[in-house]
DNA sequence: TTAGGAACTTCAAGTACTTGAAGTCAAAGG
DNA sequence: CCTTTGACTTCAAGTACTTGAAGTTCCTAA
């Protein structure tokens, strides 16, 4: 590393704002070892986040956003510090994430169709169109049947 | 109510898929009284969700999705009953839910791209392709920013 | 310099699910 | 008919925060 002399330091509140994680979660992640211990102010004992700390927290925030569990994040971050030797495990972890995201996407499409159907249904009920409401109810049933086959 | 003779019934798995709430959450909500007790199969004891039950669960799912606490949902459902009289309010909530699902879908696509990029990155590292790893690392950073702002 | 308030600290308890264990039930294949 | 497979059941324990209490420190302004 080169010119780190001008390393700015941030309070927990600033770090929270910059990474999008609540301050309470930052403390929690540190307490269980998902992120490394943050240095403290000499007199205050308050946490002081450096640029490097912020990078790490942002990385963890990304993993959390993809739905990775805390224990997996812990392992992933630990491996990231080890280096290229952990590439295989990184890939395995990420492949698993990808599979889960694909499943999620399929579920999401189904849900979008169901909600759209329900909106039409309540419009029909509101308009007193009993026949159309019944029809749309049937379509919801078809959607459920499709689900059984999938 | 009129032609409710053709009322279709759904398993907890189907109800979960259609409403977007996990089966475990459906049971949990029922156990704490957020949703009414669901009728059971005569011999099996398994829950059987009717169309009306599904409407109620969908309603509760909408409330939950907007961040309402469980205790508030309980009070809300207990006081203001759910029915055709509330069609307009149902539609409003479902429209909001549709918007959120659209956002979720967009977010999901970004996450898929992010994870795919990270997989490529680690493959590059594993293959010792420094240049490609560096390139992909930069791309991931751009995408991470997009992910956070979305 | 001293008072007040905002922001920080730890620790314990609460919330809202989520998962695992152990067992029941029902349709499909031999 | 019997076994296997898979979805369901309850209940207890675990997870991932989140909130609240009680106390300390920082900052501003009189």
PDB file of C-alpha atoms (C1' of nucleotides) in Angstrom, chain C:
ATOM      1  C1'  DT C   1     -15.689  26.623  33.150  1.00  0.00           C
ATOM      2  C1'  DT C   2     -19.697  24.640  33.529  1.00  0.00           C
ATOM      3  C1'  DA C   3     -24.206  23.002  31.981  1.00  0.00           C
ATOM      4  C1'  DG C   4     -26.942  20.479  28.562  1.00  0.00           C
ATOM      5  C1'  DG C   5     -27.715  17.519  24.970  1.00  0.00           C
ATOM      6  C1'  DA C   6     -26.347  14.458  21.392  1.00  0.00           C
ATOM      7  C1'  DA C   7     -23.743  10.433  20.467  1.00  0.00           C
ATOM      8  C1'  DC C   8     -21.188   6.960  22.110  1.00  0.00           C
ATOM      9  C1'  DT C   9     -20.396   2.605  25.188  1.00  0.00           C
ATOM     10  C1'  DT C  10     -21.881  -2.345  27.034  1.00  0.00           C
ATOM     11  C1'  DC C  11     -25.078  -5.675  28.188  1.00  0.00           C
ATOM     12  C1'  DA C  12     -29.565  -7.867  28.577  1.00  0.00           C
ATOM     13  C1'  DA C  13     -33.897  -8.766  26.759  1.00  0.00           C
ATOM     14  C1'  DG C  14     -37.172  -8.730  23.013  1.00  0.00           C
ATOM     15  C1'  DT C  15     -38.763  -9.709  18.165  1.00  0.00           C
ATOM     16  C1'  DA C  16     -39.790 -12.219  14.219  1.00  0.00           C
ATOM     17  C1'  DC C  17     -38.953 -15.589  12.210  1.00  0.00           C
ATOM     18  C1'  DT C  18     -36.172 -20.209  10.979  1.00  0.00           C
ATOM     19  C1'  DT C  19     -34.476 -24.646  11.536  1.00  0.00           C
ATOM     20  C1'  DG C  20     -34.186 -29.290  13.383  1.00  0.00           C
ATOM     21  C1'  DA C  21     -35.969 -33.284  15.636  1.00  0.00           C
ATOM     22  C1'  DA C  22     -39.336 -36.690  16.007  1.00  0.00           C
ATOM     23  C1'  DG C  23     -43.324 -38.391  14.526  1.00  0.00           C
ATOM     24  C1'  DT C  24     -47.881 -38.896  11.327  1.00  0.00           C
ATOM     25  C1'  DC C  25     -50.125 -39.430   6.928  1.00  0.00           C
ATOM     26  C1'  DA C  26     -50.865 -40.632   1.930  1.00  0.00           C
ATOM     27  C1'  DA C  27     -49.917 -41.814  -2.752  1.00  0.00           C
ATOM     28  C1'  DA C  28     -46.732 -44.771  -5.910  1.00  0.00           C
ATOM     29  C1'  DG C  29     -44.072 -48.874  -6.994  1.00  0.00           C
ATOM     30  C1'  DG C  30     -42.879 -53.742  -6.202  1.00  0.00           C
TER      31       DG C  30
END
